[in-house]
Amino acid sequence: MCFQEWLPCYPKRMFLSDLNNTYLPEDFTMGKGSGFGKVILFGEHFVVHGIPGIVSAIDSTADAEVKKIARGITIRDERKGSKGYAEEKKAQQLESIDRVLKAMGIEPETVAFDIWLGGNLPGFSGLGASAASSVAIARAIAEEIGKRFSDEKINEIAYEAEKAYAGTPSGIDNTAATFGGLLWFEKNMKGGDNTIGKLRIRNPVEIVIGSTGVVANTKAMVEGVAERKRNHPEKYDSLFEQAAAIVLIGRKALQEYDLKKIGELMNDNHRLLQEIEVSHKKLDYLVDVARKQGAYGAKMTGGGGGGCMVALTPGKDSQEKVANAIKKAGCEVLRTRIGVEKT
Ligand code: PMV
């Protein structure tokens, strides 16, 4: 990995894996781990094709506990989420666990685990819940089998797992899930190290995340963009150029703490995402609600086709106003902030 100004950080909610449990008899121990959820501020989908993206981890995590058992893999998924989320993701989840094990150099048939999944990151599409759970599971399995992996290695393992959910992921989700923070991410299209840089802003800024409740298939959304890009190169080349410009100007606006500009760019980014056909009528509606309630900007976030939107709402009052309007529209909300150190 190529880190710029890199400071590794660990989950803010340190979960139980922080406790030194070496005094417990072996049968009572289990591996534990966590991974952050995230919102993409600029560049989802474009980032898969080598355009840079900016992502912020959020202060919600997926948590996992793993215990060796006699045979097979059992999964107890107790995460709260959109209706149908767990069922819809089941096959991809099983494939992702297989991939985690293989990436750790373990033949899946040779091990048997009970895996519990929980935490305060809801299973809403678009918040990187799959990547967060893969990071949590990888950390928990490593702990259970007594292996020590660096965060860079956990990130590589979770990237392999993400392929089950996203087909050809960029790597932005697993990177945010592993390291946390506000990050610049650029996929190396030649297959080498990705460029990852820590971004800092003057003060944390309030955001509101609204969930449409529609469960989306990231893999299908990513494939759809790739196909349309192949079929309409001229249209897509121009859209991709605009997306690249937005991310660059967005980084400058974040560094200069120009919140109005960041909001405008989020709006521009949403328009591009509509043009590549990954938005959804419920996302467009919630984006509109947020803007009408005074958000500086709003856009869908993540894979789209349902899932979540994010609104920039500096100050508690603005955040409350937008969150209440989204709730009134019948949708679930998360209130959080970007730019908080260690998330
Ligand atoms: O919907 P999510 O949370 O899985 O986010 C997907 C983000 C994409 O840019 C669409 C895919 C990727 O791997 O970058």
PDB file of C-alpha atoms in Angstrom, residues 42 46 51-52 54 184 238-253 261 265 268-269 272:
ATOM      1  CA  PHE A  42     -17.242  11.632  -3.772  1.00  0.00           C
ATOM      2  CA  PHE A  46     -16.177   5.903 -10.820  1.00  0.00           C
ATOM      3  CA  ILE A  51     -11.037   7.659 -10.717  1.00  0.00           C
ATOM      4  CA  PRO A  52     -10.087   8.745  -7.162  1.00  0.00           C
ATOM      5  CA  ILE A  54     -13.102  10.331  -0.965  1.00  0.00           C
ATOM      6  CA  TRP A 184      -8.463   9.674  -0.317  1.00  0.00           C
ATOM      7  CA  SER A 238     -17.171  12.741 -20.424  1.00  0.00           C
ATOM      8  CA  LEU A 239     -19.022  11.762 -17.227  1.00  0.00           C
ATOM      9  CA  PHE A 240     -15.886  10.109 -15.850  1.00  0.00           C
ATOM     10  CA  GLU A 241     -13.836  13.241 -16.563  1.00  0.00           C
ATOM     11  CA  GLN A 242     -16.385  15.309 -14.655  1.00  0.00           C
ATOM     12  CA  ALA A 243     -16.280  12.842 -11.748  1.00  0.00           C
ATOM     13  CA  ALA A 244     -12.482  13.098 -11.581  1.00  0.00           C
ATOM     14  CA  ALA A 245     -12.701  16.900 -11.495  1.00  0.00           C
ATOM     15  CA  ILE A 246     -15.296  16.812  -8.687  1.00  0.00           C
ATOM     16  CA  VAL A 247     -13.075  14.652  -6.469  1.00  0.00           C
ATOM     17  CA  LEU A 248     -10.044  16.891  -6.986  1.00  0.00           C
ATOM     18  CA  ILE A 249     -11.991  20.077  -6.265  1.00  0.00           C
ATOM     19  CA  GLY A 250     -13.688  18.256  -3.374  1.00  0.00           C
ATOM     20  CA  ARG A 251     -10.337  17.501  -1.738  1.00  0.00           C
ATOM     21  CA  LYS A 252      -9.367  21.172  -1.997  1.00  0.00           C
ATOM     22  CA  ALA A 253     -12.734  22.254  -0.575  1.00  0.00           C
ATOM     23  CA  LYS A 261     -18.465  24.201  -2.000  1.00  0.00           C
ATOM     24  CA  LEU A 265     -19.948  19.256  -5.310  1.00  0.00           C
ATOM     25  CA  ASP A 268     -22.956  17.685  -8.815  1.00  0.00           C
ATOM     26  CA  ASN A 269     -21.762  14.194  -7.948  1.00  0.00           C
ATOM     27  CA  LEU A 272     -23.442  12.278 -12.430  1.00  0.00           C
TER      28      LEU A 272
END
